[in-house]
Coordinates of C-alpha atoms in Angstrom, one line a residue:
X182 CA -22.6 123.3 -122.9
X183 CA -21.8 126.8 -123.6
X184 CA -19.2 125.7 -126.3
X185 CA -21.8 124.2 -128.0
X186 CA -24.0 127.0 -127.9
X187 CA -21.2 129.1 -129.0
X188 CA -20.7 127.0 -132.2
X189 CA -24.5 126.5 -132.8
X190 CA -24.6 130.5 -132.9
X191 CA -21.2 130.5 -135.0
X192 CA -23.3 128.1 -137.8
X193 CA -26.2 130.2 -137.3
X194 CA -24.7 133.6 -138.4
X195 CA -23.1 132.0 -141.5
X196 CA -25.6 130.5 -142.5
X197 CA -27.0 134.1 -142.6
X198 CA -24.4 135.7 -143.7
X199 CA -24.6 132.6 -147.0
X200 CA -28.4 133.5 -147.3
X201 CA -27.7 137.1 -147.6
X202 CA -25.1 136.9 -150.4
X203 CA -27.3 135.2 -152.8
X204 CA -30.0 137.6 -152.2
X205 CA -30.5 140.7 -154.8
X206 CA -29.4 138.9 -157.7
X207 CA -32.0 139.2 -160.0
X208 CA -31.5 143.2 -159.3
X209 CA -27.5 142.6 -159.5
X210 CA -28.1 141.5 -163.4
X211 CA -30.4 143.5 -164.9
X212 CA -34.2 141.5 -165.1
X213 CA -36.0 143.5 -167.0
X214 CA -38.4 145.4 -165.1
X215 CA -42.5 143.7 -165.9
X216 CA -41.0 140.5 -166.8
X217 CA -43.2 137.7 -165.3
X218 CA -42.3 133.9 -164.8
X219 CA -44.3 131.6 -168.2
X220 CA -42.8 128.2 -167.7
X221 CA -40.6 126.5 -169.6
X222 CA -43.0 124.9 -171.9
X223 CA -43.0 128.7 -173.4
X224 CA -39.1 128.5 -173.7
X225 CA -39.4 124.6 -175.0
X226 CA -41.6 125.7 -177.8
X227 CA -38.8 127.5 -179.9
X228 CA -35.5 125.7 -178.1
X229 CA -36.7 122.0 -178.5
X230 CA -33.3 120.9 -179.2
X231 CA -32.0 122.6 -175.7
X232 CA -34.6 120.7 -174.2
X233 CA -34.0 117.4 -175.7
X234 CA -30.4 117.8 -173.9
X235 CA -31.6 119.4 -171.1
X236 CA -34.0 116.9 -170.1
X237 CA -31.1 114.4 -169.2
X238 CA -29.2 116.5 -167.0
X239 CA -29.7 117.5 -163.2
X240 CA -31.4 120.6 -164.3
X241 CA -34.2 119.1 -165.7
X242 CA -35.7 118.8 -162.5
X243 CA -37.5 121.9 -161.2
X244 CA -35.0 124.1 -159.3
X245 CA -35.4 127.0 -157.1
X246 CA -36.9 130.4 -158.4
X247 CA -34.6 133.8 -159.1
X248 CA -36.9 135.7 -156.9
X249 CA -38.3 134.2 -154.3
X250 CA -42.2 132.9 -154.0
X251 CA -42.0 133.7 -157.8
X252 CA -42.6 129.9 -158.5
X253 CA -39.7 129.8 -161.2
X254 CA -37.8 126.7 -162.1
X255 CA -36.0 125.4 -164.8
X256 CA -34.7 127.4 -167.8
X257 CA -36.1 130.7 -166.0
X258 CA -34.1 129.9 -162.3
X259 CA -31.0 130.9 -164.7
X260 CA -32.1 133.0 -167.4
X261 CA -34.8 134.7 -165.0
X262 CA -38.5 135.7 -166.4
X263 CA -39.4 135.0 -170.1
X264 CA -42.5 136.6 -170.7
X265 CA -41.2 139.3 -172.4
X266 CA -39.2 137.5 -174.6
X267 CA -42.0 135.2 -175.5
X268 CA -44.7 137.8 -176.5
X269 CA -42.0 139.8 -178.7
X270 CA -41.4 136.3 -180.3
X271 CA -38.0 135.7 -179.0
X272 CA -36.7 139.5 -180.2
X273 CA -37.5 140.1 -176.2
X274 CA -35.1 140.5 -173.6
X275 CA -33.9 137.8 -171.7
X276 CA -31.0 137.0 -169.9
X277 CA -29.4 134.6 -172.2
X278 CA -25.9 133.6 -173.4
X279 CA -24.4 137.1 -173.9
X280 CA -25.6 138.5 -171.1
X281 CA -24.6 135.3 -168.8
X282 CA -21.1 136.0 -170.8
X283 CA -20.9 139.2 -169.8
X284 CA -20.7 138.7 -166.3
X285 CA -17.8 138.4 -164.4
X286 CA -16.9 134.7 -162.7
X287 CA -18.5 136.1 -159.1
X288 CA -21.9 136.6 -160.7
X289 CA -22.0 133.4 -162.7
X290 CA -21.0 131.6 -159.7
X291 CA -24.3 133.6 -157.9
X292 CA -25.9 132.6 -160.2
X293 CA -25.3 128.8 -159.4
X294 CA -25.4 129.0 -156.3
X295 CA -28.8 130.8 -155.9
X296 CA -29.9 127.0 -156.2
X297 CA -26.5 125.5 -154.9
X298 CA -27.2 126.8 -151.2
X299 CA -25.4 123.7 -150.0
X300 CA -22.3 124.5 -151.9
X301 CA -22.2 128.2 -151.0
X302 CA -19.5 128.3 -147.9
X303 CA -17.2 125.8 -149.1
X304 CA -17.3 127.7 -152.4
X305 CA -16.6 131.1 -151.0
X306 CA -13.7 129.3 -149.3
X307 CA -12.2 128.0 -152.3
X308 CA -9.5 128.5 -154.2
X309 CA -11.8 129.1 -157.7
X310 CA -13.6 131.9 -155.7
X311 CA -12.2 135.0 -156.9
X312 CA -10.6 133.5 -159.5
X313 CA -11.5 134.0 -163.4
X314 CA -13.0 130.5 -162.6
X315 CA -17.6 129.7 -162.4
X316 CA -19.2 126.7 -161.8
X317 CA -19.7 126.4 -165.6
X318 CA -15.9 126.0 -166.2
X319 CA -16.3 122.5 -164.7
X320 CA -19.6 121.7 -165.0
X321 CA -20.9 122.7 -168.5
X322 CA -22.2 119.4 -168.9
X323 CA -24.9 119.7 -166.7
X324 CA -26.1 123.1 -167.5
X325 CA -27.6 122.3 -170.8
X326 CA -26.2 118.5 -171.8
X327 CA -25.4 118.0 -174.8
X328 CA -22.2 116.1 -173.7
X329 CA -19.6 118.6 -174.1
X330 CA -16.2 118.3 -175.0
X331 CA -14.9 120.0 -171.4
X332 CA -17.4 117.6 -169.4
X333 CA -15.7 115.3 -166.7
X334 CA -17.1 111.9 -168.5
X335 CA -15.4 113.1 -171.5
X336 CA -12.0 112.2 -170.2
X337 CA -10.3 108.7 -169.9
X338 CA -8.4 110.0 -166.8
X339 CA -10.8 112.2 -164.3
X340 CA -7.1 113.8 -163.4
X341 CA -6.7 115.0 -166.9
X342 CA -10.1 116.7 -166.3
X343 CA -8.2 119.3 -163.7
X344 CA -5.1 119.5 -165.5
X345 CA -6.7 121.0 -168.3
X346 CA -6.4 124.1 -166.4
X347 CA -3.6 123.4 -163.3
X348 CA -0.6 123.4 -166.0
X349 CA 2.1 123.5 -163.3
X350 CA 0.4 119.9 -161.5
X351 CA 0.3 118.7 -165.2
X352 CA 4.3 118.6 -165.3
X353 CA 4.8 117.6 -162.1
X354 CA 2.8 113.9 -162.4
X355 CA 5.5 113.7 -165.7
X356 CA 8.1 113.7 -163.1
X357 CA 9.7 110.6 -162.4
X358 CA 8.7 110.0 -158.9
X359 CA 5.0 111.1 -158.6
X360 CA 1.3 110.4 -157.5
X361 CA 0.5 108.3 -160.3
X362 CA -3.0 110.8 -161.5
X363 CA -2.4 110.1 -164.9
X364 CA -2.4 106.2 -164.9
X365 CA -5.5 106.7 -162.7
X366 CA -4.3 105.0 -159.7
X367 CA -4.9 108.2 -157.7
X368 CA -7.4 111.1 -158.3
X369 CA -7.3 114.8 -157.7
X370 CA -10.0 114.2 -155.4
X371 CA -8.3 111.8 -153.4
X372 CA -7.0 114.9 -151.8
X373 CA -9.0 117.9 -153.2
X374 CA -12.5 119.0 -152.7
X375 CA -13.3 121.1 -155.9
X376 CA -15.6 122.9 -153.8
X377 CA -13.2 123.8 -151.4
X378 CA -14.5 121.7 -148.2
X379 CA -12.0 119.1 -146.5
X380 CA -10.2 117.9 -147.7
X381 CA -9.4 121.0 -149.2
X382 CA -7.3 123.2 -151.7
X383 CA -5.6 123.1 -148.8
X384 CA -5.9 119.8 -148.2
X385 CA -8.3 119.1 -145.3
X386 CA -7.0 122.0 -143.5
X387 CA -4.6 119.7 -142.2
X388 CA -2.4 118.8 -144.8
X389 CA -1.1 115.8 -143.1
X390 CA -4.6 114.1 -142.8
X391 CA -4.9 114.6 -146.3
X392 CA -1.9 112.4 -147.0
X393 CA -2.4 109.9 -144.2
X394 CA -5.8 109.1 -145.6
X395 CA -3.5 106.9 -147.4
X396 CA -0.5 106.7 -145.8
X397 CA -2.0 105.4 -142.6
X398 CA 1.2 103.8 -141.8
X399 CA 3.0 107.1 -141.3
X400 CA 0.2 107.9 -139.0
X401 CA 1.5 107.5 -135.8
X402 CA 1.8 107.7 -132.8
X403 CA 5.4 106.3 -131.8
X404 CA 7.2 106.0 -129.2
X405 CA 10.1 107.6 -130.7
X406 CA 8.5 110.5 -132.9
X407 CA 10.9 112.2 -135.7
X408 CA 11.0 116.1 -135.5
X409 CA 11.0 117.1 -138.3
X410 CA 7.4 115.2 -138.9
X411 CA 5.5 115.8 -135.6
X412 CA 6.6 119.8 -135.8
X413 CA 6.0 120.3 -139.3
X414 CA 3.7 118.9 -142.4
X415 CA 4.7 116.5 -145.0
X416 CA 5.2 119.1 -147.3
X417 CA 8.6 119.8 -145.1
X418 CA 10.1 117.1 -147.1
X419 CA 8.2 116.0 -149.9
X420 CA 6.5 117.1 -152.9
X421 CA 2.7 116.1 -153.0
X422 CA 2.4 116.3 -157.1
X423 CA 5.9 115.1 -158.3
X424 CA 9.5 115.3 -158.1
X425 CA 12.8 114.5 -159.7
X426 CA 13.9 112.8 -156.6
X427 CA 12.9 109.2 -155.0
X428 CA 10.3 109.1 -152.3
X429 CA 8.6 112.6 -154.0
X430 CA 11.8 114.5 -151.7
X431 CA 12.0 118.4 -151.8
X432 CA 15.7 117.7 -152.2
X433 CA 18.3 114.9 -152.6
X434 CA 18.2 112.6 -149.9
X435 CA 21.1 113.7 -147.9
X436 CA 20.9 117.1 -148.9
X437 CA 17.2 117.5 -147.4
X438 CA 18.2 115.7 -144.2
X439 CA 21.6 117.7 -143.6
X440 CA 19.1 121.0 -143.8
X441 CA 18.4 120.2 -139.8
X442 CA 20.7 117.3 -139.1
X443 CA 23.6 119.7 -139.7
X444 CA 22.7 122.6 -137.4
X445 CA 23.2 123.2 -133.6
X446 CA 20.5 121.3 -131.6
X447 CA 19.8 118.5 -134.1
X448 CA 21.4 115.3 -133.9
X449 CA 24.0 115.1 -136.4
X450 CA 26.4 112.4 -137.8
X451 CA 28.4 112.7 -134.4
X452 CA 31.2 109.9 -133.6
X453 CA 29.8 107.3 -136.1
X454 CA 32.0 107.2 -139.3
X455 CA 29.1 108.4 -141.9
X456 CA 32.0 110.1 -144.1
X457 CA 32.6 107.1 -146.4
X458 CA 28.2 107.2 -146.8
X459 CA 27.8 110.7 -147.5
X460 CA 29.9 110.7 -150.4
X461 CA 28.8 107.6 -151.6
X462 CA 25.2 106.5 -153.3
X463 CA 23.5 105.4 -150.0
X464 CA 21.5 107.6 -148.4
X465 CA 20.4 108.5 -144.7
X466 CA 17.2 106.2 -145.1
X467 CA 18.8 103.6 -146.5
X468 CA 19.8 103.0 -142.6
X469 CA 17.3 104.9 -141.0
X470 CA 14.5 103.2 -142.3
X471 CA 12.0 104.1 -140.3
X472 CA 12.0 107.7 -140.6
X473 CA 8.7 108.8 -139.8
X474 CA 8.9 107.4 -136.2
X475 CA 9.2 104.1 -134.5
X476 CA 8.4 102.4 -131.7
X477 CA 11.5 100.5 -131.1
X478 CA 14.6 102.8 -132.1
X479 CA 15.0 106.1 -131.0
X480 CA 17.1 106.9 -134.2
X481 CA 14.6 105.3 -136.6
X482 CA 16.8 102.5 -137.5
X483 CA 15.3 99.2 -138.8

């Protein structure tokens, strides 16, 4: 019971500690000072053709107000109070697409998630947060329509959707052994929560459920468990994206297994003539088949 009061209290402060980082942002921009909220009917009757895009997008409906009780939705929940803009007939200032421009990637991301409440911790625990990455990088689509070029839809392959910006991954699923992302037979967010929840940037905080998702025949538990996979994460030994060796392996076959099997304490090649293998093309799991564990050899062979 007190654990569970302790965690209730632990959600409660940041929850808090979310609400209180979205507050102030009106102030943090600039609104002009005796702006008042008009509606966007009033923005509609210049920028029809915004509207005729944005009606089809998310946005469209009414979203939550800059300030507070102000009653704001829709074009002014971003671009905050227009009614000085309108009477000055559009020579007013508003906060429109220089000014959004002009901020730096932390503000336009506030400026999201101001609305985006739900997305606000796993956000801040992200990889993009702090990065010269917003919420617009991805998702222009949905701010105003229009179907643009960088929008998700707009690609054959969602994968190629990421890559546009994670060069390194991009080479890596060229690779000869590889998660095949660019065939489509596996997405990004097979493993990857843009938003940075599990599973995560780091995938699912624990790597290996990330992987075993999938691989649920690696999952375990045996009877005779392999070190080097109950000690460590996948990562030990393979390379998640791509690699220029079979099975997505850090290293050549033998090489990566003589890392531990070589050393005081590990099992090594002992009595049994291996010296005729190692210098020919099999490899160590060639024999030792079942290298992840088993349940019926304690030294993994088939």
């Amino acid at each position: 019971m007190m654990r569970l009061l302790v965690l209730i209290a632990g959600l409660l402060a940041l929850l808090a500690v979310a609400a209180a980082a979205g507050g102030g942002f009106a102030e943090r921009v600039g609104v002009p000072a005796g702006a008042a909220y008009v509606g966007s009917q009033a923005c509609l009757d210049c920028h029809d053709d915004a509207g005729t895009f944005y009606q089809h997008t998310p946005h469209s409906v009414e979203r939550a107000p800059i300030a507070p009780g102000s009653g704001a939705g829709a074009c002014e929940a971003c671009h905050g109070p227009g009614s000085l803009h309108v009477e000055a007939g559009g020579e007013g200032p508003i906060f429109g697409r220089a000014a959004l421009s002009a901020l730096d990637a932390e503000d336009r991301a506030e400026m999201c998630l101001q609305c985006h409440q739900d997305k606000r911790l796993a956000w801040s625990d992200s990889p993009h947060a702090g990065s010269p990455t917003d919420c617009a990088a991805c998702h222009t689509d949905v701010v105003h329509g229009g179907g643009s070029a960088q929008a998700p839809s707009a690609f054959r392959i969602a994968g190629e959707f990421c890559l546009q910006c994670h060069a390194a991954q991009a080479a890596d699923f060229r690779l000869p052994f590889r998660h095949r992302v660019l065939e489509g037979e596996v997405s990004c967010q097979d493993c990857h929560a843009v938003h940075g929840a599990a599973p995560a940037a780091e995938p699912l905080g624990d790597l290996n459920a990330a992987c075993l998702n999938c691989h649920t025949e690696m999952a375990g538990p045996f009877l005779f468990e392999h070190e080097a996979v109950s000690a460590e994460d996948c990562t030990a030994c393979h390379r998640p994206h791509g690699s220029v060796n079979d099975k997505l392996l850090t290293q050549d076959g033998n090489s990566l297994c003589l890392q531990c099997h070589f050393e005081p304490g590990y099992p090594t090649i002992g009595d049994v003539d291996h010296g005729g293998f190692l210098g020919s093309e099999a490899r160590c799991y060639d024999c030792h088949h079942e290298i992840h564990g088993s349940n019926l050899n304690p030294t993994f062979l088939d």
